[in-house]
Amino acid sequence: MTKLLEWVGGVLVLGAAWALVTFDLLDLSLPQTYKEVAWPMPLYLLVTFGCYSLATVGYRVATFNDCEEAAKELQEQIKEAKEDLRKKGLKI
Amino acid sequence: MASRKTSQRSQPDGDKYSVLLPTYNERENLPLIVWLLVKYFGESGYKYEIIVIDDGSPDGTLEVAEQLQQIYGEDKILLRPRAKKLGLGTAYIHGIKHATGNFIIIMDADLSHHPKFIPEFIEKQKEGNYDLVSGTRYRGNGGVYGWDLRRKIISRGANFVTQVLLRPGASDLTGSFRLYKKEVLESLVEQCVSKGYVFQMEMIVRARQLNFTIGEVPISFVDRVYGESKLGGNEIVSFLKGLLTLFATT
């Protein structure tokens, strides 16, 4: 099963559950409060997920390591390598 | 040197690592990356070979590679040039054909991937007998150097979206510093058709799909020392196209 189908399946299941409660499709005579909570739920979930995404990406950008040390080490090794290669007879 | 050679030969496991270096206009970087590879493989004592696959660079990369072969020996440096610039996937296929190792290491020749991590890759692979070990910029001590805020946001954002949509079981999908079992790389390369960044992503997504095991090693990515690094609108658009293709097909 492709990821696309997994997503479509997930959305369908959730959508069906939501419609069931919100419009009381099975005539279960659910309390009014259930409907009131369920009705705006998709929007809440969307907003929550959006916030989560922004917070996660923001946090990861802020904590993305800057490898100053690695860059410095590389520069030194490049110098060393050039010298050694010249000794070994490399002509560029 | 002589004692080093005997200790290499007496390594009990007999594993050999073939490093594939696809190059295009890397005459400045190639000697340096080769020097570093020789240094770290020499220190760790693993058996290795370096396969340079030059795609007809006009800057004379191949000439430099020939000199390196003279210096380090034909058993260590193998030259498998091609006449013109072809895709990365075909470069790997071309390289694998000539590789005598049972493990293949792929990395960029532009010094953004440091050979010092290779011994860690090898230890990681042995630790869990992983089918592939991927370097990751996004976990542990991993990181980048030389990226501005814009680039970091794009990178992290793209990675997040990809993680949500594909759940690939690996943290760095577009990186190209990896160690593969030879037969695993062979079967993956055959199936992967994308280009550029997406190619690396497709490799790891398909690996997960085929139930190959994946190990990860944090790496520091030092952006191109010589030459220009690219991340323009075109790359982003082709990345999104590739992502959606994988989303619909894997």
Short mmCIF file of C-alpha atoms in Angstrom, two decimals:
data_model
loop_
_atom_site.label_atom_id
_atom_site.label_comp_id
_atom_site.label_asym_id
_atom_site.label_seq_id
_atom_site.Cartn_x
_atom_site.Cartn_y
_atom_site.Cartn_z
CA MET A 1 0.00 0.00 0.00
CA THR A 2 1.42 3.38 -0.93
CA LYS A 3 1.73 6.21 1.56
CA LEU A 4 -0.88 8.10 -0.43
CA LEU A 5 -3.44 5.31 0.07
CA GLU A 6 -2.58 5.10 3.77
CA TRP A 7 -3.31 8.81 4.09
CA VAL A 8 -6.54 8.61 2.10
CA GLY A 9 -7.63 5.66 4.25
CA GLY A 10 -6.81 7.52 7.46
CA VAL A 11 -8.66 10.65 6.39
CA LEU A 12 -11.71 8.61 5.35
CA VAL A 13 -11.90 6.78 8.68
CA LEU A 14 -11.53 9.97 10.70
CA GLY A 15 -13.97 11.82 8.42
CA ALA A 16 -16.55 9.08 8.79
CA ALA A 17 -16.25 9.10 12.58
CA TRP A 18 -16.56 12.86 12.60
CA ALA A 19 -19.66 12.88 10.35
CA LEU A 20 -21.22 10.09 12.42
CA VAL A 21 -21.05 12.13 15.61
CA THR A 22 -21.65 15.58 14.17
CA PHE A 23 -24.72 14.68 12.11
CA ASP A 24 -25.78 11.72 14.26
CA LEU A 25 -26.05 9.53 11.16
CA LEU A 26 -26.98 6.40 13.09
CA ASP A 27 -29.72 8.06 15.14
CA LEU A 28 -27.99 7.24 18.40
CA SER A 29 -29.56 10.35 19.94
CA LEU A 30 -26.19 11.51 21.22
CA PRO A 31 -26.17 14.37 23.72
CA GLN A 32 -26.07 17.82 22.13
CA THR A 33 -22.67 18.54 23.73
CA TYR A 34 -21.06 15.73 21.70
CA LYS A 35 -22.14 17.43 18.49
CA GLU A 36 -20.93 20.80 19.68
CA VAL A 37 -17.51 19.39 20.48
CA ALA A 38 -17.22 17.31 17.31
CA TRP A 39 -18.35 19.94 14.83
CA PRO A 40 -15.25 22.22 14.92
CA MET A 41 -12.87 19.34 15.67
CA PRO A 42 -11.26 19.14 12.19
CA LEU A 43 -10.34 22.81 12.38
CA TYR A 44 -8.91 22.37 15.90
CA LEU A 45 -6.83 19.43 14.78
CA LEU A 46 -5.57 21.31 11.76
CA VAL A 47 -4.58 24.34 13.83
CA THR A 48 -2.95 22.13 16.46
CA PHE A 49 -0.97 20.27 13.84
CA GLY A 50 0.07 23.55 12.23
CA CYS A 51 1.31 24.88 15.56
CA TYR A 52 3.12 21.64 16.29
CA SER A 53 4.79 21.77 12.88
CA LEU A 54 5.91 25.37 13.25
CA ALA A 55 7.20 24.76 16.76
CA THR A 56 9.08 21.61 15.71
CA VAL A 57 10.68 23.15 12.65
CA GLY A 58 11.50 26.33 14.59
CA TYR A 59 13.10 24.38 17.39
CA ARG A 60 15.10 22.25 14.97
CA VAL A 61 16.32 25.28 13.05
CA ALA A 62 17.35 26.97 16.30
CA THR A 63 19.21 23.88 17.52
CA PHE A 64 20.78 23.00 14.16
CA ASN A 65 24.46 22.51 15.08
CA ASP A 66 26.95 24.88 13.51
CA CYS A 67 30.05 22.78 13.07
CA GLU A 68 32.68 25.51 13.48
CA GLU A 69 35.17 23.01 14.88
CA ALA A 70 34.74 20.64 11.96
CA ALA A 71 35.31 23.46 9.48
CA LYS A 72 38.45 24.59 11.30
CA GLU A 73 39.79 21.04 11.47
CA LEU A 74 39.16 20.59 7.76
CA GLN A 75 40.99 23.80 6.87
CA GLU A 76 44.02 22.67 8.84
CA GLN A 77 43.96 19.24 7.27
CA ILE A 78 43.72 20.80 3.81
CA LYS A 79 46.92 22.72 4.48
CA GLU A 80 48.61 19.59 5.75
CA ALA A 81 47.37 17.56 2.78
CA LYS A 82 48.56 20.10 0.22
CA GLU A 83 52.01 20.15 1.70
CA ASP A 84 52.24 16.38 1.91
CA LEU A 85 50.93 15.91 -1.62
CA ARG A 86 53.45 18.38 -2.98
CA LYS A 87 56.21 16.41 -1.29
CA LYS A 88 54.87 13.26 -2.85
CA GLY A 89 55.17 14.90 -6.25
CA LEU A 90 51.63 16.00 -7.10
CA LYS A 91 51.53 18.84 -9.60
CA ILE A 92 48.37 20.89 -9.96
CA MET B 1 54.15 1.06 5.77
CA ALA B 2 55.10 -2.59 5.36
CA SER B 3 53.84 -3.52 8.80
CA ARG B 4 50.60 -1.65 8.12
CA LYS B 5 50.05 -3.75 5.02
CA THR B 6 50.52 -7.05 6.82
CA SER B 7 48.18 -5.98 9.62
CA GLN B 8 45.58 -5.14 6.99
CA ARG B 9 45.90 -8.50 5.35
CA SER B 10 45.59 -10.29 8.65
CA GLN B 11 42.28 -8.55 9.47
CA PRO B 12 40.07 -11.44 10.49
CA ASP B 13 36.78 -10.47 8.84
CA GLY B 14 38.18 -9.89 5.34
CA ASP B 15 35.71 -7.08 4.64
CA LYS B 16 36.73 -4.62 1.96
CA TYR B 17 35.30 -1.17 1.39
CA SER B 18 35.04 0.39 -2.04
CA VAL B 19 34.61 4.16 -1.97
CA LEU B 20 32.82 5.52 -5.04
CA LEU B 21 33.75 9.09 -5.89
CA PRO B 22 31.75 10.49 -8.80
CA THR B 23 33.51 13.68 -9.89
CA TYR B 24 32.84 16.56 -12.21
CA ASN B 25 35.28 19.47 -12.12
CA GLU B 26 36.84 18.55 -8.79
CA ARG B 27 40.53 18.99 -9.54
CA GLU B 28 41.01 21.12 -6.42
CA ASN B 29 39.13 18.80 -4.11
CA LEU B 30 40.00 15.35 -5.42
CA PRO B 31 43.61 15.21 -4.11
CA LEU B 32 42.44 16.43 -0.72
CA ILE B 33 39.59 13.96 -0.35
CA VAL B 34 41.84 11.11 -1.49
CA TRP B 35 44.53 12.18 0.97
CA LEU B 36 42.00 12.18 3.80
CA LEU B 37 40.59 8.81 2.76
CA VAL B 38 44.06 7.27 2.69
CA LYS B 39 44.82 8.80 6.08
CA TYR B 40 41.73 7.50 7.86
CA PHE B 41 41.65 4.09 6.21
CA GLY B 42 45.36 3.77 6.95
CA GLU B 43 44.84 4.61 10.62
CA SER B 44 41.90 2.27 11.08
CA GLY B 45 43.42 -0.58 9.09
CA TYR B 46 40.34 -1.55 7.05
CA LYS B 47 40.89 -2.79 3.52
CA TYR B 48 39.76 -0.31 0.90
CA GLU B 49 39.89 1.00 -2.63
CA ILE B 50 38.88 4.35 -4.08
CA ILE B 51 37.06 4.32 -7.39
CA VAL B 52 37.09 7.68 -9.15
CA ILE B 53 34.32 8.01 -11.71
CA ASP B 54 35.04 11.18 -13.61
CA ASP B 55 32.43 12.30 -16.11
CA GLY B 56 34.75 13.96 -18.62
CA SER B 57 35.52 17.04 -16.50
CA PRO B 58 36.91 19.82 -18.69
CA ASP B 59 39.08 21.08 -15.80
CA GLY B 60 41.45 18.10 -15.91
CA THR B 61 40.19 16.19 -12.86
CA LEU B 62 41.19 12.96 -14.54
CA GLU B 63 44.79 14.12 -14.97
CA VAL B 64 45.01 14.85 -11.28
CA ALA B 65 43.44 11.47 -10.54
CA GLU B 66 46.13 9.78 -12.65
CA GLN B 67 48.83 11.50 -10.63
CA LEU B 68 47.17 10.33 -7.42
CA GLN B 69 47.12 6.81 -8.78
CA GLN B 70 50.88 7.03 -9.31
CA ILE B 71 51.36 8.22 -5.75
CA TYR B 72 49.07 5.81 -3.93
CA GLY B 73 49.11 2.80 -6.23
CA GLU B 74 46.77 1.19 -8.74
CA ASP B 75 45.34 -1.16 -6.15
CA LYS B 76 44.14 1.78 -4.03
CA ILE B 77 43.03 4.29 -6.66
CA LEU B 78 40.98 2.96 -9.56
CA LEU B 79 40.02 5.22 -12.44
CA ARG B 80 36.79 4.43 -14.21
CA PRO B 81 36.06 7.57 -16.22
CA ARG B 82 33.11 8.10 -18.50
CA ALA B 83 33.03 10.23 -21.62
CA LYS B 84 30.36 12.71 -20.54
CA LYS B 85 28.16 13.79 -17.68
CA LEU B 86 25.56 11.13 -16.98
CA GLY B 87 23.28 10.59 -14.01
CA LEU B 88 24.40 9.77 -10.48
CA GLY B 89 22.56 6.45 -10.54
CA THR B 90 24.44 5.27 -13.60
CA ALA B 91 27.69 6.44 -12.00
CA TYR B 92 26.99 4.12 -9.08
CA ILE B 93 26.13 1.22 -11.39
CA HIS B 94 29.31 1.90 -13.31
CA GLY B 95 31.33 2.01 -10.09
CA ILE B 96 29.78 -1.11 -8.55
CA LYS B 97 30.68 -3.10 -11.64
CA HIS B 98 34.35 -2.42 -10.99
CA ALA B 99 34.26 -2.60 -7.19
CA THR B 100 36.02 -5.52 -5.54
CA GLY B 101 34.83 -4.72 -2.00
CA ASN B 102 31.82 -6.33 -0.33
CA PHE B 103 30.81 -2.92 1.02
CA ILE B 104 30.36 0.29 -0.96
CA ILE B 105 30.74 3.78 0.46
CA ILE B 106 29.27 6.66 -1.46
CA MET B 107 30.16 10.24 -0.68
CA ASP B 108 30.62 13.62 -2.31
CA ALA B 109 34.09 14.48 -3.52
CA ASP B 110 33.72 18.17 -2.63
CA LEU B 111 34.92 17.78 1.00
CA SER B 112 31.47 18.37 2.48
CA HIS B 113 31.66 14.75 3.68
CA HIS B 114 34.66 14.08 5.90
CA PRO B 115 36.34 10.64 5.69
CA LYS B 116 36.93 10.69 9.45
CA PHE B 117 33.38 9.38 9.85
CA ILE B 118 33.96 6.27 7.75
CA PRO B 119 35.42 4.18 10.61
CA GLU B 120 32.28 5.10 12.61
CA PHE B 121 30.08 3.99 9.71
CA ILE B 122 31.93 0.67 9.60
CA GLU B 123 31.65 0.10 13.35
CA LYS B 124 27.96 0.98 13.22
CA GLN B 125 27.42 -1.45 10.37
CA LYS B 126 29.14 -4.26 12.27
CA GLU B 127 27.25 -3.44 15.45
CA GLY B 128 23.84 -4.28 13.98
CA ASN B 129 24.82 -5.98 10.72
CA TYR B 130 22.90 -3.17 9.00
CA ASP B 131 22.22 -3.32 5.27
CA LEU B 132 23.02 0.34 5.00
CA VAL B 133 24.41 3.03 7.27
CA SER B 134 23.44 6.60 6.54
CA GLY B 135 25.20 9.73 7.73
CA THR B 136 22.78 12.17 9.32
CA ARG B 137 23.06 15.93 9.78
CA TYR B 138 19.89 16.03 11.81
CA ARG B 139 20.63 13.90 14.87
CA GLY B 140 23.00 13.82 17.81
CA ASN B 141 26.22 15.70 17.18
CA GLY B 142 25.43 15.98 13.49
CA GLY B 143 25.21 19.40 11.92
CA VAL B 144 26.21 21.72 9.13
CA TYR B 145 28.70 24.48 8.53
CA GLY B 146 28.29 27.40 6.19
CA TRP B 147 24.51 27.48 5.98
CA ASP B 148 22.55 30.68 6.48
CA LEU B 149 19.19 30.85 8.21
CA ARG B 150 17.23 30.58 4.97
CA ARG B 151 19.00 27.40 4.00
CA LYS B 152 18.52 25.92 7.46
CA ILE B 153 14.79 26.67 7.42
CA ILE B 154 14.35 25.14 3.96
CA SER B 155 16.34 22.08 4.96
CA ARG B 156 14.53 21.50 8.25
CA GLY B 157 11.15 22.31 6.73
CA ALA B 158 11.63 19.96 3.78
CA ASN B 159 12.86 17.26 6.14
CA PHE B 160 9.83 17.67 8.42
CA VAL B 161 7.33 17.51 5.55
CA THR B 162 9.07 14.43 4.21
CA GLN B 163 9.09 12.73 7.61
CA VAL B 164 5.36 13.36 8.00
CA LEU B 165 4.41 12.19 4.52
CA LEU B 166 6.74 9.24 4.04
CA ARG B 167 7.72 8.08 7.56
CA PRO B 168 10.93 6.64 6.12
CA GLY B 169 12.61 5.51 9.34
CA ALA B 170 15.73 7.57 8.73
CA SER B 171 16.41 11.15 9.75
CA ASP B 172 18.53 12.35 6.83
CA LEU B 173 16.99 11.51 3.49
CA THR B 174 18.77 13.81 1.08
CA GLY B 175 22.28 13.23 2.41
CA SER B 176 24.58 11.23 0.20
CA PHE B 177 27.19 9.96 2.67
CA ARG B 178 26.31 6.31 3.09
CA LEU B 179 27.70 2.81 3.41
CA TYR B 180 25.88 -0.05 1.69
CA LYS B 181 26.31 -3.77 1.48
CA LYS B 182 27.25 -4.22 -2.14
CA GLU B 183 24.27 -6.37 -3.09
CA VAL B 184 21.90 -4.00 -1.32
CA LEU B 185 23.17 -1.01 -3.28
CA GLU B 186 22.91 -3.02 -6.48
CA SER B 187 19.27 -3.88 -5.94
CA LEU B 188 18.39 -0.33 -4.83
CA VAL B 189 20.10 1.42 -7.70
CA GLU B 190 18.22 -0.74 -10.16
CA GLN B 191 14.90 0.47 -8.81
CA CYS B 192 15.65 4.14 -8.34
CA VAL B 193 15.00 6.47 -11.21
CA SER B 194 15.00 9.98 -9.68
CA LYS B 195 17.66 12.62 -10.15
CA GLY B 196 19.53 14.96 -7.83
CA TYR B 197 18.46 15.28 -4.20
CA VAL B 198 15.48 13.06 -4.79
CA PHE B 199 17.69 10.17 -5.87
CA GLN B 200 19.20 9.87 -2.39
CA MET B 201 15.76 10.15 -0.84
CA GLU B 202 14.35 7.48 -3.12
CA MET B 203 17.23 5.16 -2.25
CA ILE B 204 16.48 5.29 1.45
CA VAL B 205 12.70 5.21 1.09
CA ARG B 206 12.90 2.14 -1.13
CA ALA B 207 15.39 0.58 1.28
CA ARG B 208 12.77 0.83 4.01
CA GLN B 209 10.09 -0.49 1.67
CA LEU B 210 12.23 -3.54 0.89
CA ASN B 211 12.81 -4.12 4.63
CA PHE B 212 16.52 -3.39 4.54
CA THR B 213 17.87 -2.34 7.93
CA ILE B 214 19.22 1.17 8.34
CA GLY B 215 21.80 2.43 10.86
CA GLU B 216 22.60 6.10 11.36
CA VAL B 217 25.77 7.99 12.26
CA PRO B 218 25.72 11.73 13.02
CA ILE B 219 27.99 13.66 10.65
CA SER B 220 29.08 17.25 10.31
CA PHE B 221 28.46 18.59 6.84
CA VAL B 222 30.88 21.34 5.86
CA ASP B 223 29.49 23.05 2.81
CA ARG B 224 31.67 23.16 -0.29
CA VAL B 225 35.05 24.68 0.40
CA TYR B 226 35.88 25.28 -3.25
CA GLY B 227 33.27 25.94 -5.87
CA GLU B 228 29.69 27.04 -5.60
CA SER B 229 27.00 25.34 -3.59
CA LYS B 230 23.56 25.38 -5.08
CA LEU B 231 20.08 25.54 -3.67
CA GLY B 232 17.82 27.55 -5.93
CA GLY B 233 14.14 27.57 -6.78
CA ASN B 234 14.67 24.82 -9.34
CA GLU B 235 16.05 22.44 -6.71
CA ILE B 236 13.11 23.11 -4.42
CA VAL B 237 10.55 22.52 -7.17
CA SER B 238 12.19 19.28 -8.29
CA PHE B 239 12.42 18.19 -4.66
CA LEU B 240 8.68 18.71 -4.16
CA LYS B 241 7.88 16.87 -7.39
CA GLY B 242 10.06 13.99 -6.28
CA LEU B 243 8.52 13.95 -2.84
CA LEU B 244 5.00 13.73 -4.26
CA THR B 245 6.05 11.02 -6.68
CA LEU B 246 7.43 8.93 -3.82
CA PHE B 247 4.33 9.70 -1.77
CA ALA B 248 2.11 8.29 -4.49
CA THR B 249 4.27 5.33 -5.48
CA THR B 250 5.89 3.89 -2.36
#
